[in-house]
Short mmCIF file of C-alpha atoms and ligand atoms in Angstrom, two decimals:
data_model
loop_
_atom_site.label_atom_id
_atom_site.label_comp_id
_atom_site.label_asym_id
_atom_site.label_seq_id
_atom_site.Cartn_x
_atom_site.Cartn_y
_atom_site.Cartn_z
CA MET A 1 -7.97 -16.63 -15.92
CA ILE A 2 -7.97 -13.56 -16.61
CA VAL A 3 -8.23 -11.01 -13.29
CA LEU A 4 -8.99 -6.69 -13.97
CA VAL A 5 -7.22 -5.02 -11.37
CA LEU A 6 -8.47 -1.81 -10.51
CA ASN A 7 -7.51 1.18 -7.96
CA THR A 8 -9.55 3.71 -8.17
CA GLY A 9 -8.71 7.09 -6.26
CA SER A 10 -10.43 10.57 -6.25
CA SER A 11 -9.71 11.61 -9.45
CA SER A 12 -7.67 8.63 -11.10
CA VAL A 13 -7.93 4.53 -12.06
CA LYS A 14 -4.87 2.56 -12.16
CA TYR A 15 -5.68 -0.57 -13.76
CA GLN A 16 -3.87 -3.82 -14.27
CA VAL A 17 -4.91 -7.43 -16.36
CA ILE A 18 -2.84 -10.46 -15.02
CA ASN A 19 -3.14 -14.02 -15.65
CA PRO A 20 -2.58 -14.99 -11.72
CA GLU A 21 -1.78 -18.18 -13.01
CA ILE A 22 1.29 -17.37 -14.81
CA LYS A 23 2.03 -14.60 -12.38
CA GLN A 24 2.04 -12.20 -15.49
CA ALA A 25 0.75 -8.91 -16.47
CA LEU A 26 -1.02 -8.34 -19.74
CA ALA A 27 -1.29 -4.80 -19.20
CA LYS A 28 -1.30 -1.88 -17.47
CA GLY A 29 -2.36 1.92 -16.97
CA ILE A 30 -3.74 4.99 -15.74
CA VAL A 31 -6.56 7.67 -16.08
CA GLU A 32 -5.94 10.38 -14.64
CA ARG A 33 -7.93 13.82 -14.21
CA ILE A 34 -10.99 12.05 -13.75
CA GLY A 35 -13.86 15.16 -13.98
CA MET A 36 -11.71 17.57 -14.84
CA SER A 37 -10.75 19.26 -18.68
CA GLY A 38 -7.98 17.34 -20.32
CA ALA A 39 -8.39 13.90 -19.12
CA ILE A 40 -5.34 11.30 -19.68
CA LEU A 41 -5.40 7.30 -20.47
CA THR A 42 -1.91 6.33 -20.45
CA HIS A 43 -1.42 2.87 -20.92
CA LYS A 44 0.82 0.16 -21.59
CA PRO A 45 0.60 -2.98 -22.90
CA THR A 46 3.34 -5.85 -21.85
CA GLY A 47 6.17 -5.95 -24.58
CA ARG A 48 4.92 -3.21 -26.41
CA ASP A 49 4.94 0.63 -26.63
CA GLU A 50 2.77 2.72 -24.31
CA VAL A 51 0.27 4.73 -25.74
CA ARG A 52 -1.49 8.34 -24.37
CA LEU A 53 -4.87 9.13 -25.29
CA SER A 54 -6.55 12.18 -24.03
CA GLY A 55 -10.28 12.94 -23.84
CA GLU A 56 -13.19 14.40 -21.18
CA ILE A 57 -13.75 11.56 -18.88
CA LEU A 58 -16.57 12.66 -16.56
CA ASP A 59 -16.82 9.96 -13.97
CA HIS A 60 -15.24 6.64 -13.05
CA LYS A 61 -17.82 4.79 -14.77
CA MET A 62 -16.78 6.36 -18.22
CA ALA A 63 -12.96 6.03 -17.30
CA ILE A 64 -13.38 2.02 -16.75
CA GLU A 65 -15.58 2.41 -20.14
CA TYR A 66 -12.59 3.77 -21.75
CA VAL A 67 -9.90 1.54 -20.36
CA LEU A 68 -12.34 -1.93 -21.24
CA SER A 69 -12.40 0.26 -24.66
CA ILE A 70 -8.46 -0.09 -24.85
CA LEU A 71 -8.28 -3.02 -23.63
CA LEU A 72 -10.43 -4.29 -26.61
CA SER A 73 -9.01 -2.03 -28.88
CA LYS A 74 -7.33 -3.65 -32.37
CA ASN A 75 -3.97 -1.49 -31.83
CA HIS A 76 -3.08 -1.36 -28.03
CA GLY A 77 -5.53 -4.40 -26.61
CA VAL A 78 -4.99 -7.57 -24.92
CA ILE A 79 -8.41 -9.31 -24.96
CA LYS A 80 -10.83 -9.66 -27.47
CA ASN A 81 -13.86 -10.34 -25.89
CA LYS A 82 -14.80 -8.54 -22.84
CA LYS A 83 -16.02 -11.87 -22.17
CA GLU A 84 -12.11 -12.78 -21.04
CA ILE A 85 -12.09 -11.24 -17.85
CA ASP A 86 -13.01 -13.66 -15.40
CA ALA A 87 -13.16 -11.28 -12.57
CA VAL A 88 -12.01 -7.82 -11.27
CA GLY A 89 -10.53 -7.42 -8.08
CA HIS A 90 -10.01 -4.39 -6.06
CA ARG A 91 -8.01 -2.51 -4.12
CA VAL A 92 -10.22 -1.17 -1.04
CA VAL A 93 -8.28 1.06 1.47
CA HIS A 94 -10.67 0.74 4.58
CA GLY A 95 -12.41 -2.70 5.42
CA GLY A 96 -12.31 -1.88 9.74
CA GLU A 97 -12.72 -4.36 11.56
CA ALA A 98 -14.89 -7.00 9.20
CA PHE A 99 -12.57 -7.67 7.02
CA SER A 100 -9.08 -10.01 7.46
CA ASP A 101 -9.15 -11.64 3.96
CA SER A 102 -9.93 -10.48 0.49
CA VAL A 103 -13.68 -11.40 -0.16
CA LEU A 104 -16.51 -11.51 -3.08
CA ILE A 105 -18.02 -8.63 -3.19
CA ASP A 106 -21.70 -8.64 -2.53
CA GLU A 107 -24.59 -6.10 -0.83
CA LYS A 108 -23.30 -6.80 2.67
CA VAL A 109 -19.95 -6.33 1.66
CA MET A 110 -20.62 -3.11 -0.36
CA SER A 111 -22.71 -1.70 3.03
CA GLU A 112 -19.93 -2.71 5.07
CA ILE A 113 -17.05 -1.00 2.67
CA ARG A 114 -19.98 2.01 3.47
CA ARG A 115 -19.65 1.77 6.90
CA CYS A 116 -15.93 2.58 6.71
CA ILE A 117 -16.14 6.15 4.84
CA ASP A 118 -15.63 7.92 8.48
CA TYR A 119 -12.16 6.05 8.49
CA ALA A 120 -10.94 6.23 5.24
CA PRO A 121 -13.75 9.90 3.49
CA LEU A 122 -11.27 10.16 0.78
CA HIS A 123 -10.36 6.43 -0.34
CA ASN A 124 -13.76 4.64 -0.04
CA PRO A 125 -15.87 6.69 -1.71
CA PRO A 126 -13.98 6.57 -4.66
CA ASN A 127 -13.45 2.88 -4.13
CA LEU A 128 -17.19 2.53 -4.24
CA LYS A 129 -17.12 3.83 -6.80
CA GLY A 130 -14.99 1.68 -9.34
CA ILE A 131 -16.94 -1.27 -7.80
CA ASN A 132 -20.23 0.21 -8.95
CA ALA A 133 -18.97 1.24 -12.39
CA ALA A 134 -17.13 -2.11 -12.89
CA GLN A 135 -20.31 -4.06 -11.47
CA GLN A 136 -22.43 -2.22 -14.37
CA LEU A 137 -20.35 -2.71 -17.31
CA LEU A 138 -19.21 -6.03 -16.51
CA PRO A 139 -22.50 -7.65 -15.12
CA ASN A 140 -22.16 -11.08 -13.64
CA VAL A 141 -18.27 -11.01 -13.53
CA PRO A 142 -17.23 -11.46 -9.76
CA GLN A 143 -15.70 -9.06 -8.34
CA VAL A 144 -13.23 -9.56 -4.99
CA GLY A 145 -12.65 -6.68 -2.92
CA VAL A 146 -8.92 -6.71 -1.31
CA PHE A 147 -8.26 -4.48 1.69
CA ASP A 148 -4.97 -2.34 3.23
CA THR A 149 -5.84 -3.45 6.49
CA ALA A 150 -7.24 -6.96 6.47
CA PHE A 151 -3.29 -8.31 6.63
CA HIS A 152 -2.81 -6.48 9.94
CA GLN A 153 -6.43 -7.26 11.89
CA THR A 154 -4.24 -9.76 13.29
CA MET A 155 -2.66 -7.48 15.92
CA PRO A 156 -3.43 -8.20 19.95
CA LYS A 157 -5.44 -5.72 21.13
CA TYR A 158 -2.37 -4.22 23.03
CA ALA A 159 -0.88 -3.30 19.75
CA TYR A 160 -3.75 -1.38 18.36
CA LEU A 161 -5.52 0.29 21.42
CA TYR A 162 -4.54 3.71 21.93
CA GLY A 163 -4.66 5.18 25.47
CA LEU A 164 -7.64 7.03 24.76
CA PRO A 165 -11.16 6.21 27.18
CA TYR A 166 -12.04 2.93 26.45
CA VAL A 167 -15.75 3.73 24.77
CA LEU A 168 -14.23 6.26 21.77
CA TYR A 169 -13.15 2.60 20.59
CA LYS A 170 -16.69 1.08 21.22
CA ARG A 171 -18.45 3.94 20.12
CA HIS A 172 -16.65 5.40 16.96
CA GLY A 173 -13.45 2.03 16.36
CA ILE A 174 -11.20 4.67 17.11
CA ARG A 175 -8.05 1.97 16.78
CA ARG A 176 -5.02 1.17 15.10
CA TYR A 177 -5.79 -0.53 11.76
CA GLY A 178 -2.65 -0.31 9.70
CA PHE A 179 -2.55 0.23 6.03
CA HIS A 180 -0.32 -0.88 2.98
CA GLY A 181 -1.42 -4.74 4.38
CA THR A 182 -1.33 -6.14 0.24
CA SER A 183 2.38 -5.11 0.09
CA HIS A 184 3.59 -5.74 3.83
CA ARG A 185 2.20 -9.23 3.19
CA PHE A 186 3.61 -9.72 -0.45
CA VAL A 187 7.40 -8.65 0.47
CA SER A 188 7.36 -10.92 3.86
CA ASP A 189 5.99 -13.38 2.09
CA ARG A 190 8.91 -13.35 -0.78
CA ALA A 191 11.26 -12.54 2.16
CA VAL A 192 10.33 -16.08 3.38
CA VAL A 193 10.54 -17.70 0.29
CA LEU A 194 13.97 -16.50 -0.34
CA ASP A 195 15.37 -17.37 2.93
CA GLY A 196 13.93 -20.91 2.94
CA ARG A 197 13.21 -21.30 6.60
CA PRO A 198 9.94 -21.68 7.52
CA LYS A 199 7.18 -19.12 7.92
CA ASP A 200 6.65 -20.02 11.53
CA LYS A 201 9.92 -19.19 12.72
CA LEU A 202 10.42 -16.18 11.32
CA LYS A 203 10.42 -12.67 12.67
CA ILE A 204 10.64 -10.08 9.95
CA ILE A 205 10.14 -6.39 9.68
CA THR A 206 8.99 -5.06 6.58
CA CYS A 207 9.91 -1.31 5.39
CA HIS A 208 7.44 0.01 3.04
CA LEU A 209 9.17 3.61 2.17
CA GLY A 210 7.12 5.53 -0.58
CA ASN A 211 5.58 8.71 -0.91
CA GLY A 212 3.59 6.76 1.99
CA SER A 213 6.01 4.98 4.34
CA SER A 214 4.95 2.54 6.93
CA ALA A 215 6.80 -0.19 8.84
CA ALA A 216 5.34 -3.90 10.56
CA ALA A 217 6.50 -6.46 12.62
CA ILE A 218 5.43 -9.56 11.54
CA LYS A 219 6.11 -12.59 13.73
CA TYR A 220 5.28 -16.11 12.51
CA GLY A 221 3.70 -15.10 9.59
CA GLU A 222 0.98 -12.69 11.30
CA SER A 223 1.06 -8.80 11.59
CA ILE A 224 1.47 -7.90 15.14
CA ASP A 225 2.37 -4.16 14.69
CA THR A 226 2.39 -1.42 11.98
CA SER A 227 3.35 1.69 12.33
CA MET A 228 -0.33 3.54 10.50
CA GLY A 229 -2.71 4.37 12.65
CA PHE A 230 -6.19 5.35 12.63
CA THR A 231 -5.30 6.71 9.20
CA PRO A 232 -2.59 6.22 7.45
CA LEU A 233 -1.16 9.51 9.09
CA GLU A 234 0.79 7.80 11.89
CA GLY A 235 4.46 6.84 11.85
CA LEU A 236 7.39 7.25 10.06
CA LEU A 237 7.84 10.75 8.57
CA MET A 238 6.73 10.76 4.81
CA GLY A 239 6.85 12.65 1.51
CA THR A 240 3.83 15.54 2.74
CA ARG A 241 2.56 13.38 6.18
CA SER A 242 3.87 14.47 9.37
CA GLY A 243 3.80 10.95 11.05
CA ASP A 244 4.12 10.58 14.74
CA MET A 245 3.51 13.69 17.21
CA ASP A 246 2.50 14.93 20.07
CA PRO A 247 -1.53 15.65 19.78
CA ALA A 248 -1.32 18.41 21.86
CA ILE A 249 0.94 20.34 18.65
CA ILE A 250 -2.37 20.33 16.94
CA LEU A 251 -4.64 21.93 19.18
CA GLN A 252 -2.13 24.48 19.66
CA ILE A 253 -1.67 25.36 16.35
CA MET A 254 -5.03 25.28 15.61
CA HIS A 255 -5.62 27.79 18.11
CA LYS A 256 -2.11 30.20 17.51
CA GLU A 257 -2.65 29.64 13.86
CA ASP A 258 -6.62 29.75 14.05
CA LEU A 259 -6.90 26.72 12.23
CA THR A 260 -10.26 25.12 11.48
CA PRO A 261 -10.13 21.23 11.66
CA ASN A 262 -9.92 20.84 7.61
CA GLU A 263 -7.14 22.95 7.56
CA ALA A 264 -5.09 21.41 10.44
CA THR A 265 -5.98 18.08 7.97
CA THR A 266 -4.29 19.47 5.23
CA MET A 267 -1.42 20.65 6.86
CA LEU A 268 -0.59 17.44 8.51
CA ASN A 269 -1.31 15.40 5.40
CA LYS A 270 -0.60 17.90 2.62
CA HIS A 271 2.24 20.63 4.07
CA SER A 272 4.05 18.41 6.11
CA GLY A 273 6.78 15.43 6.23
CA ILE A 274 9.48 15.78 3.98
CA GLN A 275 8.02 18.38 2.20
CA GLY A 276 7.36 20.09 5.56
CA VAL A 277 10.86 20.24 6.85
CA SER A 278 12.89 20.64 4.25
CA GLY A 279 10.97 23.27 2.53
CA ILE A 280 12.23 21.79 -0.78
CA SER A 281 10.46 18.26 -1.55
CA SER A 282 8.21 15.72 -0.74
CA ASP A 283 10.26 14.05 -3.19
CA MET A 284 12.87 11.33 -2.10
CA ARG A 285 15.36 11.90 -5.12
CA GLU A 286 15.14 15.33 -5.08
CA ILE A 287 16.13 15.72 -1.42
CA GLU A 288 19.17 13.06 -1.69
CA GLU A 289 20.19 15.37 -4.41
CA GLU A 290 20.16 18.40 -2.34
CA TYR A 291 21.72 15.91 0.42
CA GLU A 292 25.14 17.70 0.60
CA SER A 293 24.21 20.96 -0.10
CA SER A 294 20.89 21.75 1.77
CA ASP A 295 20.87 21.80 5.73
CA ARG A 296 17.53 20.98 5.65
CA ALA A 297 17.39 18.57 3.30
CA LYS A 298 19.84 17.16 4.99
CA LEU A 299 17.31 17.40 8.20
CA ALA A 300 14.60 15.80 6.37
CA HIS A 301 16.48 12.70 5.40
CA ASP A 302 17.80 12.35 8.68
CA ILE A 303 14.68 12.97 10.97
CA PHE A 304 13.05 10.22 7.86
CA THR A 305 16.12 7.27 8.67
CA TYR A 306 16.14 7.85 12.62
CA ARG A 307 12.47 7.42 12.94
CA LEU A 308 12.66 4.55 10.66
CA LYS A 309 16.08 3.16 13.34
CA LYS A 310 13.42 3.49 16.34
CA TYR A 311 10.78 1.39 14.66
CA ILE A 312 13.09 -1.48 13.69
CA GLY A 313 14.26 -1.14 17.06
CA SER A 314 10.87 -1.07 18.85
CA TYR A 315 9.84 -3.83 16.42
CA ALA A 316 13.13 -5.89 17.46
CA ALA A 317 12.00 -5.98 21.12
CA ALA A 318 8.24 -6.06 20.43
CA MET A 319 8.87 -9.97 18.39
CA GLY A 320 11.90 -10.61 20.91
CA GLY A 321 14.25 -10.59 18.15
CA VAL A 322 14.38 -10.26 14.33
CA ASP A 323 15.36 -12.37 11.02
CA ILE A 324 14.80 -10.86 8.41
CA ILE A 325 14.74 -6.92 7.52
CA VAL A 326 12.97 -6.38 4.05
CA PHE A 327 12.82 -3.10 2.30
CA THR A 328 10.52 -2.02 -0.56
CA GLY A 329 8.59 0.84 -2.07
CA GLY A 330 10.13 3.46 -4.08
CA ILE A 331 12.11 4.54 -0.76
CA GLY A 332 13.18 1.26 0.61
CA GLU A 333 13.52 -0.23 -3.06
CA ASN A 334 16.15 2.43 -4.75
CA SER A 335 17.66 4.54 -2.22
CA SER A 336 21.20 3.12 -0.64
CA LEU A 337 21.65 5.86 1.41
CA VAL A 338 18.22 5.69 3.18
CA ARG A 339 19.04 1.48 3.87
CA LYS A 340 22.40 2.39 4.89
CA ASN A 341 21.72 5.37 7.70
CA ALA A 342 18.75 3.79 8.92
CA LEU A 343 20.66 0.26 9.75
CA ALA A 344 23.45 2.14 10.90
CA GLY A 345 24.14 1.31 14.70
CA LEU A 346 22.05 -1.88 14.46
CA GLU A 347 25.31 -4.19 14.60
CA PHE A 348 23.82 -4.88 18.35
CA ILE A 349 20.56 -6.46 17.35
CA GLY A 350 22.71 -8.41 14.88
CA MET A 351 22.21 -6.29 11.32
CA GLU A 352 25.54 -5.84 9.64
CA LEU A 353 24.95 -4.10 5.89
CA ASP A 354 27.47 -5.34 2.94
CA GLN A 355 28.16 -1.57 1.39
CA GLU A 356 28.83 -2.97 -1.84
CA LYS A 357 25.78 -4.95 -1.85
CA ASN A 358 23.78 -2.14 -0.92
CA ASN A 359 24.96 0.22 -3.40
CA ILE A 360 23.96 -2.21 -6.62
CA ARG A 361 21.38 -0.53 -8.52
CA SER A 362 18.61 -3.22 -9.57
CA LYS A 363 15.20 -3.59 -10.19
CA GLU A 364 15.36 -7.71 -8.78
CA GLU A 365 15.21 -9.25 -5.19
CA ARG A 366 18.38 -9.19 -3.49
CA SER A 367 20.09 -9.45 -0.34
CA ILE A 368 22.42 -6.81 1.09
CA GLN A 369 23.75 -8.58 4.18
CA SER A 370 27.25 -9.05 5.27
CA LYS A 371 28.87 -12.39 5.28
CA ASN A 372 28.82 -12.26 8.88
CA SER A 373 25.40 -10.27 9.94
CA LYS A 374 23.28 -12.74 12.02
CA VAL A 375 20.15 -10.41 10.21
CA LYS A 376 19.28 -10.83 6.73
CA CYS A 377 18.70 -8.16 5.07
CA PHE A 378 15.85 -8.19 1.61
CA VAL A 379 15.51 -5.58 -0.36
CA ILE A 380 12.11 -6.97 -2.71
CA PRO A 381 10.13 -4.87 -4.93
CA THR A 382 6.65 -5.05 -4.13
CA ASN A 383 3.89 -6.24 -6.53
CA GLU A 384 0.66 -5.15 -4.98
CA GLU A 385 -1.67 -5.81 -8.25
CA LEU A 386 -0.10 -8.91 -8.41
CA VAL A 387 -1.41 -9.58 -4.69
CA ILE A 388 -4.90 -8.69 -5.61
CA ALA A 389 -4.94 -10.73 -8.79
CA MET A 390 -4.14 -13.92 -6.93
CA ASP A 391 -6.16 -12.98 -4.15
CA THR A 392 -9.16 -12.69 -6.52
CA MET A 393 -8.83 -15.43 -8.34
CA ARG A 394 -8.33 -17.57 -4.90
CA ILE A 395 -11.48 -16.29 -3.58
CA VAL A 396 -13.47 -16.73 -7.25
CA GLN A 397 -11.88 -20.39 -7.27
CA THR A 398 -13.11 -21.41 -3.70
CA GLN A 399 -16.40 -20.30 -4.28
CA PRO A 400 -19.60 -23.36 -4.63
CA LYS A 401 -20.55 -23.54 -8.43
CA LYS A 402 -23.73 -22.50 -9.56
CA ASN A 403 -25.67 -23.94 -12.26
CA LYS A 404 -27.63 -22.18 -14.73
CA SER A 405 -30.59 -21.66 -12.93
CA GLY A 406 -28.57 -19.97 -10.35
CA PHE A 407 -29.01 -22.31 -7.78
CA HIS A 408 -25.74 -23.67 -6.04
CA ILE A 409 -24.67 -27.35 -6.98
P1 AMP B 501 6.67 5.11 -4.03
O1 AMP B 501 5.41 5.93 -3.41
O2 AMP B 501 6.27 3.69 -3.49
O3 AMP B 501 6.05 4.92 -6.00
O4 AMP B 501 7.61 5.77 -3.85
C1 AMP B 501 7.76 7.48 -4.38
C2 AMP B 501 9.27 7.70 -3.61
O5 AMP B 501 10.30 6.91 -4.00
C3 AMP B 501 9.61 8.96 -4.07
O6 AMP B 501 10.14 10.00 -2.78
C4 AMP B 501 10.51 8.90 -4.95
O7 AMP B 501 11.75 10.43 -4.65
C5 AMP B 501 11.47 7.96 -4.39
N1 AMP B 501 12.43 7.01 -4.91
C6 AMP B 501 12.17 6.28 -6.59
N2 AMP B 501 13.64 6.45 -7.05
C7 AMP B 501 14.18 6.49 -5.77
C8 AMP B 501 15.65 6.89 -6.00
N3 AMP B 501 16.34 6.58 -7.09
N4 AMP B 501 16.81 7.33 -5.15
C9 AMP B 501 15.62 7.62 -4.02
N5 AMP B 501 14.68 7.53 -3.80
C10 AMP B 501 13.51 7.48 -5.10
#
């Protein structure tokens, strides 16, 4: 089976062509600067050289058309005919309370995704554009939606409700939804395999640390809490997002700095976090380069790891213990300093790192706890596209088959 995985952003389309039966990508790439001058397509067929093409790409439909043409091209292609694409899997950021699993997209699903635009105004509209374009360009090919929020739908009500008037939950859906669900699900499933014990015996804390970061408490295979909330702004310190803060600060700053709601949103999402504290960069590599020489870089790093440590401690408390801590994402997979500092002092819950193993640079899944550690610690590269392709295959294969006249058989 061949699945085209699409992750459509406001001005970009990321794609992968994956055979989920053998868990292998045939090609991946990205179209950037859609609707701007000098759009670029970067395409990498597996095992062959990367190609970069530029041109004018006015909208998402043109972008996906461009992707299809390179997938079919003589020199850089990986398929001979569009008909080889059996299904399309779409990353959809917000599925609200409607979706606790991936789903075959039909009109009802589309209108539910549309309804969730209020919750994710920057993400769901381009996701919908991607789905519409793929439906037009690949008619009769099943399209599956895989939601960032779905995995966290198992959270109990006391974990997802805020201390606000209950009517706001009922009227406007104000609650914790959580994000990065595809990644938390993938790495926790891999952790269960690496560990060897049954899933329904394990308490796992997964830390997805990248430009956006979140932690999740996964008890017996289900997410019971996660650090991102109503939007991806809550929780850990992030590249440019503030994470947790006293909500009164926002009102105070809006008043003192004379900010509109839009300006305040931009400040919290684009100018805060590691970038805002350090004044240097949102990029953890650059922060670590300056860690010894710049007080503000060290401060940003320290806030990041201190906050992560607090989440790990609180999730261990929430689950009544922890068996495995997992690190993933660009920072989680690559920064030994973040892992070391975040886990320092957690010996009291049974977590002890092997510093040598922690310092090894590798792209492979690995365990980095000491011999005596009661808690295991895994570094697991995430693969959200593979999850989307696997889910797409599962959903498509479990649909009732139709005969030629279109009736279910
Ligand atoms: P992601 O959003 O998952 O792609 O992660 C991006 C983040 O990972 C950026 O902050 C990068 O600086 C960070 N990152 C990537 N490689 C390293 C590394 N070797 N050491 C520290 N941070 C890294």
